[in-house]
Coordinates of C-alpha atoms in Angstrom, one line a residue:
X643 CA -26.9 15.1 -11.7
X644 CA -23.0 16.4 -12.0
X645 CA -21.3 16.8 -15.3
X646 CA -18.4 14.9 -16.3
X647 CA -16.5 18.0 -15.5
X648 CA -18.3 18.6 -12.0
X649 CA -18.2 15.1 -11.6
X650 CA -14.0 14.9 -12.3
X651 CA -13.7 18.0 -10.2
X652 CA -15.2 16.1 -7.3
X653 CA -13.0 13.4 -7.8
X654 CA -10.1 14.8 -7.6
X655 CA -10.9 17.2 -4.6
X656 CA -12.0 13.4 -2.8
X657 CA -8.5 12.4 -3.8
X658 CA -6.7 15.4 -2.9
X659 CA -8.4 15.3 0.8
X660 CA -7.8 11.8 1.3
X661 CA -4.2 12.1 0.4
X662 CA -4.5 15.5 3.0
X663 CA -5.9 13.3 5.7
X664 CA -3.4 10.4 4.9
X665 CA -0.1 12.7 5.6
X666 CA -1.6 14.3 8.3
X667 CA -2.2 10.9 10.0
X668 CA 1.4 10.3 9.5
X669 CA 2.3 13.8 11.1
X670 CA 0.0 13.3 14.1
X671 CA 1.5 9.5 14.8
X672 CA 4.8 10.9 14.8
X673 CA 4.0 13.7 17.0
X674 CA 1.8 11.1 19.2
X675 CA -1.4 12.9 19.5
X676 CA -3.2 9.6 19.3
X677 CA -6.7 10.7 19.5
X678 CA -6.1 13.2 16.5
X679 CA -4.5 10.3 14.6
X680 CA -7.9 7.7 15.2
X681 CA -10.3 11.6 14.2
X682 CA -8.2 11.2 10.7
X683 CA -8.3 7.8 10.3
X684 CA -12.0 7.3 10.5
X685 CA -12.4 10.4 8.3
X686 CA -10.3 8.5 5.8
X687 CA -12.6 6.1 5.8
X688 CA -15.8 8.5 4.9
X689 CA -13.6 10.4 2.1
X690 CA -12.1 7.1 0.5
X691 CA -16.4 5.4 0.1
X692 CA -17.4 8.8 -1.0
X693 CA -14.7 8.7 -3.7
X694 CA -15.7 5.1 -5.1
X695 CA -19.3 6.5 -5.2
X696 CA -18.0 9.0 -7.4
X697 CA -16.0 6.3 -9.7
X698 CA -19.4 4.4 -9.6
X699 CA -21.9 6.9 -10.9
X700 CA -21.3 7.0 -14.5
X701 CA -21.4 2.7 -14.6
X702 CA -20.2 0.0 -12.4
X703 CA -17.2 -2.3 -14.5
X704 CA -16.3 -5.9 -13.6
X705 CA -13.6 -5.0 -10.9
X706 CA -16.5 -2.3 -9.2
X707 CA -18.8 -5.5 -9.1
X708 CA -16.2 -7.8 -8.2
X709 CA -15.8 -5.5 -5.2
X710 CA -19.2 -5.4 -4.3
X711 CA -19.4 -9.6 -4.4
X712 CA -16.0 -9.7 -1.8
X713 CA -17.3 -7.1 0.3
X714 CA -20.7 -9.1 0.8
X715 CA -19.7 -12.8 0.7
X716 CA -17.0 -11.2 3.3
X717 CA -19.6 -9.9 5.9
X718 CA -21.7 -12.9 5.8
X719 CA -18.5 -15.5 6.6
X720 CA -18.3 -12.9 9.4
X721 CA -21.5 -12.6 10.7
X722 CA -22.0 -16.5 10.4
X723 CA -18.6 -17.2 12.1
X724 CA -19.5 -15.0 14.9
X725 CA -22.8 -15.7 15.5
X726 CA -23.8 -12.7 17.5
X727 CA -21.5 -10.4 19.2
X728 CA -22.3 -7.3 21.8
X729 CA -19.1 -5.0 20.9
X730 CA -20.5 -4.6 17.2
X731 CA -18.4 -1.6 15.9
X732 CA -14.7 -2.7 17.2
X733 CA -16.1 -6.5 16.0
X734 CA -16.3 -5.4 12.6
X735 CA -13.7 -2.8 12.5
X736 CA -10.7 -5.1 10.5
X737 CA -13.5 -5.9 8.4
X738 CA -14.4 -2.5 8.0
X739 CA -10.9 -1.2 7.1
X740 CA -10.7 -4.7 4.7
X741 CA -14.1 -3.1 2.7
X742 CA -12.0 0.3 3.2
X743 CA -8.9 -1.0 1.3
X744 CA -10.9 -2.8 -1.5
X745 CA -13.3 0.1 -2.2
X746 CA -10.5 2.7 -2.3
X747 CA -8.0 0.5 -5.0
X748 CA -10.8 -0.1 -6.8
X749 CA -12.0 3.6 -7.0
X750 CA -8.3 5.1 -7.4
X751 CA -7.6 2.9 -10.4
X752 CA -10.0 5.0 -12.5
X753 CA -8.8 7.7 -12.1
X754 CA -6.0 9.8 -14.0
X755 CA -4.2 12.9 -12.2
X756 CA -3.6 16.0 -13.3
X757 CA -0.6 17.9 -13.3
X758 CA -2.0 19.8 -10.9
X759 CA -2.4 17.2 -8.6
X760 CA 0.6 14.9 -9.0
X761 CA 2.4 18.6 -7.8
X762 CA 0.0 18.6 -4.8
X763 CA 0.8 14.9 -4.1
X764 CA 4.6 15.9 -4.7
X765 CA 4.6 18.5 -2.1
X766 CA 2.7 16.5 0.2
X767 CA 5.4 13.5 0.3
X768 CA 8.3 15.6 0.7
X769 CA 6.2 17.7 3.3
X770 CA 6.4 13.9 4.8
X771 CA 10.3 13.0 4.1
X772 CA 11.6 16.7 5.8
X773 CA 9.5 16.4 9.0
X774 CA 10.7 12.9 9.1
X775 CA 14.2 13.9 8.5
X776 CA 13.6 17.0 11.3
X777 CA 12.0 14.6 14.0
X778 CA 15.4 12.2 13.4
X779 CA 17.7 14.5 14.0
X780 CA 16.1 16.7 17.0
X781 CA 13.7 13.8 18.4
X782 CA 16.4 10.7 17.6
X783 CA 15.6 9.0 21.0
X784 CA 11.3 9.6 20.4
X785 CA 11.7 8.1 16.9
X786 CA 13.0 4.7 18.3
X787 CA 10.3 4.2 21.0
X788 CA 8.7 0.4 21.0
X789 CA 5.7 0.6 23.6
X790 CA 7.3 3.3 25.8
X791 CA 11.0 1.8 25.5
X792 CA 13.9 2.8 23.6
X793 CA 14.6 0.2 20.8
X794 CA 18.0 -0.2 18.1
X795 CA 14.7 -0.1 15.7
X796 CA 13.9 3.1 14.0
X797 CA 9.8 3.3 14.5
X798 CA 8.8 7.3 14.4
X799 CA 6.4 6.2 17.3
X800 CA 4.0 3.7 14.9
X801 CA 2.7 0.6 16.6
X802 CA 6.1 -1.6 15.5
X803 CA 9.1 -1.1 12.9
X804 CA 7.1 -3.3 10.2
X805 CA 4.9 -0.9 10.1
X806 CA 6.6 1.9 9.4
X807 CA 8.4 0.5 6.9
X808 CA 5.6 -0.1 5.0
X809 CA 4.9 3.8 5.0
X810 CA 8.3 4.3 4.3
X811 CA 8.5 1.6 1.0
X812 CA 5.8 3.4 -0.6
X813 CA 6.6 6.6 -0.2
X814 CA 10.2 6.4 -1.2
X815 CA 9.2 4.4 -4.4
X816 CA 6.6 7.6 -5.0
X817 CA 9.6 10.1 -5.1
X818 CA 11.6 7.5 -7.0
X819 CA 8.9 7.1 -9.9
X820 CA 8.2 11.5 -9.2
X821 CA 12.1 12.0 -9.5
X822 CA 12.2 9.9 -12.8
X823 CA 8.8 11.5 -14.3
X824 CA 10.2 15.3 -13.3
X825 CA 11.4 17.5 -16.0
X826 CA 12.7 20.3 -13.3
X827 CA 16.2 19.5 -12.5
X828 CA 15.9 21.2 -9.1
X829 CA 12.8 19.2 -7.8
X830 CA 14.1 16.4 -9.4
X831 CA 17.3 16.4 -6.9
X832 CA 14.9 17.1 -4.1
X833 CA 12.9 14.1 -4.4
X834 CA 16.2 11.9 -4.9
X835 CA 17.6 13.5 -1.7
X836 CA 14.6 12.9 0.3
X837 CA 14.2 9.2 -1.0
X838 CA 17.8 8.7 0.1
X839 CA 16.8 10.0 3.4
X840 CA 13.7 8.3 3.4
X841 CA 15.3 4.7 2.1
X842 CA 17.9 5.3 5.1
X843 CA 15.6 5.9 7.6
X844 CA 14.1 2.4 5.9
X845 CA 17.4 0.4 6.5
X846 CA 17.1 1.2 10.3
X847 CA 13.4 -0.3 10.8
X848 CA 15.6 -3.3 10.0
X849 CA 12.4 -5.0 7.9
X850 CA 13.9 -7.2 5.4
X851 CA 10.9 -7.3 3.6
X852 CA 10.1 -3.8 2.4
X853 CA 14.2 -3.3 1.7
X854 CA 14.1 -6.3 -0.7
X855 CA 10.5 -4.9 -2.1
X856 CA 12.1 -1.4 -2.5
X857 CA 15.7 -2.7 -3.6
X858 CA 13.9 -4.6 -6.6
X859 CA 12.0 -1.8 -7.3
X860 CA 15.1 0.4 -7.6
X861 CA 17.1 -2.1 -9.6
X862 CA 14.0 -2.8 -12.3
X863 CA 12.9 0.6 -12.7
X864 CA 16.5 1.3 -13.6
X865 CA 16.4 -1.0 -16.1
X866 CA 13.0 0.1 -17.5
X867 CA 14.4 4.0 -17.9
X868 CA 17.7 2.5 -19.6
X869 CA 15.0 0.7 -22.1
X870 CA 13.7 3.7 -22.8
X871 CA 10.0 2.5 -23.3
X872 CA 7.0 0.4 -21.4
X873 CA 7.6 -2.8 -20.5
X874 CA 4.6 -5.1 -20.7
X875 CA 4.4 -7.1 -17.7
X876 CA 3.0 -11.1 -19.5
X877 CA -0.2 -12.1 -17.7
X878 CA 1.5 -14.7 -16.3
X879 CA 3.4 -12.8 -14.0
X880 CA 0.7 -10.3 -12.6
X881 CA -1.1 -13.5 -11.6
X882 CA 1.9 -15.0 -10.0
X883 CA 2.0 -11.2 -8.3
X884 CA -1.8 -11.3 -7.2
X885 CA -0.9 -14.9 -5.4
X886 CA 2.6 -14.1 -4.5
X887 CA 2.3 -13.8 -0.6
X888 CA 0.1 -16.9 -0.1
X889 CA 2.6 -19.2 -1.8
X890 CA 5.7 -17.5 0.0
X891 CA 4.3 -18.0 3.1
X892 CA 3.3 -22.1 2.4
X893 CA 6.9 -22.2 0.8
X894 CA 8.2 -20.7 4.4
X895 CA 6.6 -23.1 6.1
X896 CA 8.0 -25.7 4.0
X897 CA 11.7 -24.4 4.6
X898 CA 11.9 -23.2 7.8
X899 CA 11.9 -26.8 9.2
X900 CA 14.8 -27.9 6.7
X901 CA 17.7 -27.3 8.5
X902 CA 19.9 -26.9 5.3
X903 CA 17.5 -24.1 4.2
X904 CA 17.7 -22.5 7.7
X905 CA 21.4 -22.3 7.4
X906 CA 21.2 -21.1 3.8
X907 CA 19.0 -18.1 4.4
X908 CA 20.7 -17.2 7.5
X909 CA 21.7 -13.7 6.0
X910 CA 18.4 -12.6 6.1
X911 CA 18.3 -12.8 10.1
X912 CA 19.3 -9.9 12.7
X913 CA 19.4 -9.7 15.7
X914 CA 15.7 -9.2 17.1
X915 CA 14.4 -10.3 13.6
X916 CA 14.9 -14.1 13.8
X917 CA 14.4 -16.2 10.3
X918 CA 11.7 -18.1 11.5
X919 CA 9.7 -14.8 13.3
X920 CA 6.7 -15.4 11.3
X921 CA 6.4 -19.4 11.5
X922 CA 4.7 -19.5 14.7
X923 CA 1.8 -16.6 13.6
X924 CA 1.8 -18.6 10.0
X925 CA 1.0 -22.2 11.6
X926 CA -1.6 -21.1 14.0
X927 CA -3.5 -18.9 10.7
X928 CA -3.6 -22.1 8.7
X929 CA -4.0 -24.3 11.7
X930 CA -7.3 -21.5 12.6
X931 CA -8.6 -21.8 8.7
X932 CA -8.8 -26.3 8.8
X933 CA -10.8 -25.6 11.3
X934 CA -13.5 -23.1 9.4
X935 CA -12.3 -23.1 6.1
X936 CA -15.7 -22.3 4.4
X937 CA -16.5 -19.2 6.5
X938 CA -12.8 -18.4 8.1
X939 CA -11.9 -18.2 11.6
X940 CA -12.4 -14.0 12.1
X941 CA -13.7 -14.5 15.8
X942 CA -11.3 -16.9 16.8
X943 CA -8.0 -15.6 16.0
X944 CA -9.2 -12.6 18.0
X945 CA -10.3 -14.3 20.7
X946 CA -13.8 -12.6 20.1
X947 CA -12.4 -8.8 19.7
X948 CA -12.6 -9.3 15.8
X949 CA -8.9 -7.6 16.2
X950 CA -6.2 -9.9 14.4
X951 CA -3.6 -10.0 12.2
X952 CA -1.8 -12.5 10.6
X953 CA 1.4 -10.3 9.2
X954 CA 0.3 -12.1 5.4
X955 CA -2.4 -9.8 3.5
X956 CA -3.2 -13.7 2.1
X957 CA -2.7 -15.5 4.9
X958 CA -4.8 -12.6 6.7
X959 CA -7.5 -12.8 4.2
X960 CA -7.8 -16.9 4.3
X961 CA -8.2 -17.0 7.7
X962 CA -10.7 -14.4 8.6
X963 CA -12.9 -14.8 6.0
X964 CA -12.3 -18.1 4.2
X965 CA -11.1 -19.6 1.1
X966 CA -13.4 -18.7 -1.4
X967 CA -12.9 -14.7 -0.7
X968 CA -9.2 -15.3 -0.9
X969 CA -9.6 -16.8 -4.2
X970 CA -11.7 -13.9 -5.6
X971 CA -9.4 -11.6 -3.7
X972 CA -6.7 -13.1 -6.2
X973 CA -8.5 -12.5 -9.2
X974 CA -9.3 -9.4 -7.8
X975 CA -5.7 -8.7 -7.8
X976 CA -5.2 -9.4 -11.1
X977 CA -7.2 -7.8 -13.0
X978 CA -6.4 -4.7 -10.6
X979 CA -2.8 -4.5 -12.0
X980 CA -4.3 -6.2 -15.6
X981 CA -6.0 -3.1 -16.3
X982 CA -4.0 -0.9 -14.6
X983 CA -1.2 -2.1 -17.8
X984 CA -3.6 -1.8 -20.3
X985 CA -4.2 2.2 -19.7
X986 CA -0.6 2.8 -19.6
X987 CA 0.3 4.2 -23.0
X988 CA 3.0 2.9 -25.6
X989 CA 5.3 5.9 -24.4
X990 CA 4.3 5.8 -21.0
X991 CA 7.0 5.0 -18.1
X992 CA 6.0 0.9 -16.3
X993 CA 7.6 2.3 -13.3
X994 CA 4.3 3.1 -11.3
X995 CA 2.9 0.1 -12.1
X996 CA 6.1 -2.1 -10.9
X997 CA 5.4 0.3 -7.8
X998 CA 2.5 -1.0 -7.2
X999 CA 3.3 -4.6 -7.6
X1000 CA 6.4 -4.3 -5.2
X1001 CA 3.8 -2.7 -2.7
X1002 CA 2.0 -5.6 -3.3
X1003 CA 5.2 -7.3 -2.5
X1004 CA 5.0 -6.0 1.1
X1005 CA 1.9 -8.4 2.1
X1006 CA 4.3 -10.7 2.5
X1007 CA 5.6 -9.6 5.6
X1008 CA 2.1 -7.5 6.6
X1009 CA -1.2 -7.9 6.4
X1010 CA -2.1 -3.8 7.1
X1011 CA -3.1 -3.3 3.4
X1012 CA -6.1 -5.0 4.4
X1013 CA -6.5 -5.4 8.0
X1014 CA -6.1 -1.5 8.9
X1015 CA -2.6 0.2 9.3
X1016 CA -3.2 4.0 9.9
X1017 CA -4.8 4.3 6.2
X1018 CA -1.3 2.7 4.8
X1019 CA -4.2 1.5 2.0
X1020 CA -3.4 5.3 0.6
X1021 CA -0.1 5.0 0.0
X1022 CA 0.0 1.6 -1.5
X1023 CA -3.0 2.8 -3.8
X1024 CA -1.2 6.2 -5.4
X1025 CA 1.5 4.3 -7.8
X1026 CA -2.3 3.3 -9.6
X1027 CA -3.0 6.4 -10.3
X1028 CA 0.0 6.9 -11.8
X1029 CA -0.1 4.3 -14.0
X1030 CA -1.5 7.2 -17.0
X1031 CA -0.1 10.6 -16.8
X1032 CA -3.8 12.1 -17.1
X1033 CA -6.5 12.5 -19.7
X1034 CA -5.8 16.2 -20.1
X1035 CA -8.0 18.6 -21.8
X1036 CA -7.3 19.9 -25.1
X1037 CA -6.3 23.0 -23.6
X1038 CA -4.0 21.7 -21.2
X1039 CA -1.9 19.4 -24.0
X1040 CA -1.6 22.8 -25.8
X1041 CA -0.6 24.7 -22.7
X1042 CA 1.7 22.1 -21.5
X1043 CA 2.6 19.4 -24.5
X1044 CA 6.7 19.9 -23.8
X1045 CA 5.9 18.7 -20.0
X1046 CA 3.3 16.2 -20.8
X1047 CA 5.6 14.3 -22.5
X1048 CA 8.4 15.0 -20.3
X1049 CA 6.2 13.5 -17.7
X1050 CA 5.7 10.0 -19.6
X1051 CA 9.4 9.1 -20.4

């Protein structure tokens, strides 16, 4: 068996490669080699198990068996609902990418990064932001291709705008919270600059969605650093967080058909992204779930290809699989970002944490935290790792104690 030390070191070299694979995936989607960009993605998949094995071995917690009970009561509403299918693999695959996403938040949660690699995961993001902000201004008319045709959207060649913007959200909230955490005044306006760049570049997907998600990040984490310590979050909220995106999108439904509220949340509507975009894909998920809402409707909103999504991680969830692994989805949630707070320390920054809730924020809009989205899983998943500067060894606090606790203001 590995030592705790072999045992961290493997951890963190798992981490390391699956953060690797993750921006290269973006680079090779920008660049459009596709078949480079599905080699990646699968790999993702191998590195992301393997690194919740390692979390495992020393004991499995509640959240580790929690996992285990989703990811199994899952596959049987699946394999029930189906029946029996011929096209096994590209059948399962959402569900596969839905273990994926659950294994790989449960995993990253445990563990605390080192300065060494919160640097490496620093470099790697603005590696990200400056090839993004190269390909923009050589490759403009590329970077707003929709399916072959030049679009007023800004997509950097992913499957729609949305999408990006969900890479884009999470990363620039990652340099916000590295910007506020870095001592180096140099670095520190480097990460601003390219969050700038990278929160531009999100204005022209023209997703309301991740802009309000990354405009109330902005706004609170302000506040937080002008408080000068951690904010406890009340239980309260981070269950209203883990059930957020299923009651916006019964409250949308509501609305959308009151014409007063129509012409009172017109300011949210563009031109190609109409307010009610999402009612017609909303009413046929929950219209799909009366039908099976024991074991879900996962063959039927795929017409038998098992390839869906919803454009709700809740709404997702509650048709494909049912109501009762929404529900533990939920508490899974919860105590996801519950323990998350609890291993923050007294002088430790909130602002990862509220990074990861805002994230969560996104499923609002998109279901590809759980239902695949080139590994997007990864970049929704680092803010958790953040949540505690690192359990360094007593060698590093002596080495670096006037950055350590740089790092946690």
């Amino acid at each position: 068996t590995l030592s705790g030390g072999s045992m961290r070191r493997a951890k963190i070299v798992l981490l390391r490669l699956d953060y690797l694979l993750g921006t290269a995936i973006i680079i090779c989607q920008i660049l459009y080699i596709r078949q480079m960009v599905s080699i990646l993605f699968y790999l993702s998949f191998l590195v992301s198990v393997a690194l919740w094995i390692c979390t495992t071995t020393e004991s499995l917690d509640k959240l580790d068996r929690l996992t285990v009970a989703i990811i199994m009561l899952a596959l049987i509403h699946v394999a029930i609902n189906a029946a029996i299918t011929d096209a096994v693999f590209e059948y399962l695959k959402k569900y596969i990418m839905f273990c994926c996403s659950m294994v790989f938040l449960s995993a990253i949660r445990r563990i605390s990064l080192d300065r060494g690699t919160f640097r490496f995961l620093e470099v790697l993001f603005l590696i990200v932001g400056i090839f993004m902000l190269f390909m923009f201004f050589f490759r403009n008319q590329q970077m707003h291709l929709l399916n072959g045709r030049y679009t007023r959207y800004l997509t950097f060649r992913f499957n729609n705008p949305n999408l990006t913007a969900l890479f884009l959200a999470c990363m620039t909230m990652f340099l916000e919270v590295a910007a506020f955490q870095e001592r180096r005044i140099p670095m520190k306006i480097l990460l601003y600059a390219v969050a700038a760049a990278e929160l531009v570049f999100l204005f022209l997907t023209k997703s309301r969605n991740a802009l309000l998600a990354v405009g109330l990040f902005t706004i609170v984490a302000i506040w937080f650093l002008l408080r000068r310590r951690r904010i406890a979050f009340r239980k309260g909220v981070l269950g209203l967080v883990a059930v957020f995106p299923i009651l916006f999108a019964v409250a949308y439904l509501f609305f959308i058909d009151n014409a007063d509220s129509v012409k009172l949340l017109s300011f949210f509507a563009g031109e190609g992204k109409l307010l009610n975009s999402r009612s017609k894909v909303w009413k046929a998920a929950f219209q799909a779930f009366e039908s099976s809402p024991v074991f879900g409707a996962y063959y039927q909103i795929s017409g038998g290809t098992g390839l869906s999504q919803m454009h709700n991680t809740h709404v997702d969830i509650l048709t494909s699989y049912g109501l009762s692994v929404l529900v533990l989805v939920c508490v899974y949630l919860y105590l996801l970002v519950r323990d998350s707070q609890m291993k923050v320390k007294p002088s430790a920054s909130s602002t990862p944490l509220l990074g990861f809730i805002c994230a969560l924020f996104l499923g609002v809009g998109e279901a590809a935290l759980f239902s695949g989205g080139l590994s997007v899983y990864l970049f929704f998943g680092i803010f958790l790792a953040m949540t505690d500067k690192g359990k360094e060894t007593d060698e590093e606090r002596r080495t670096e104690a006037p950055r350590a606790r740089s790092f946690s203001q």
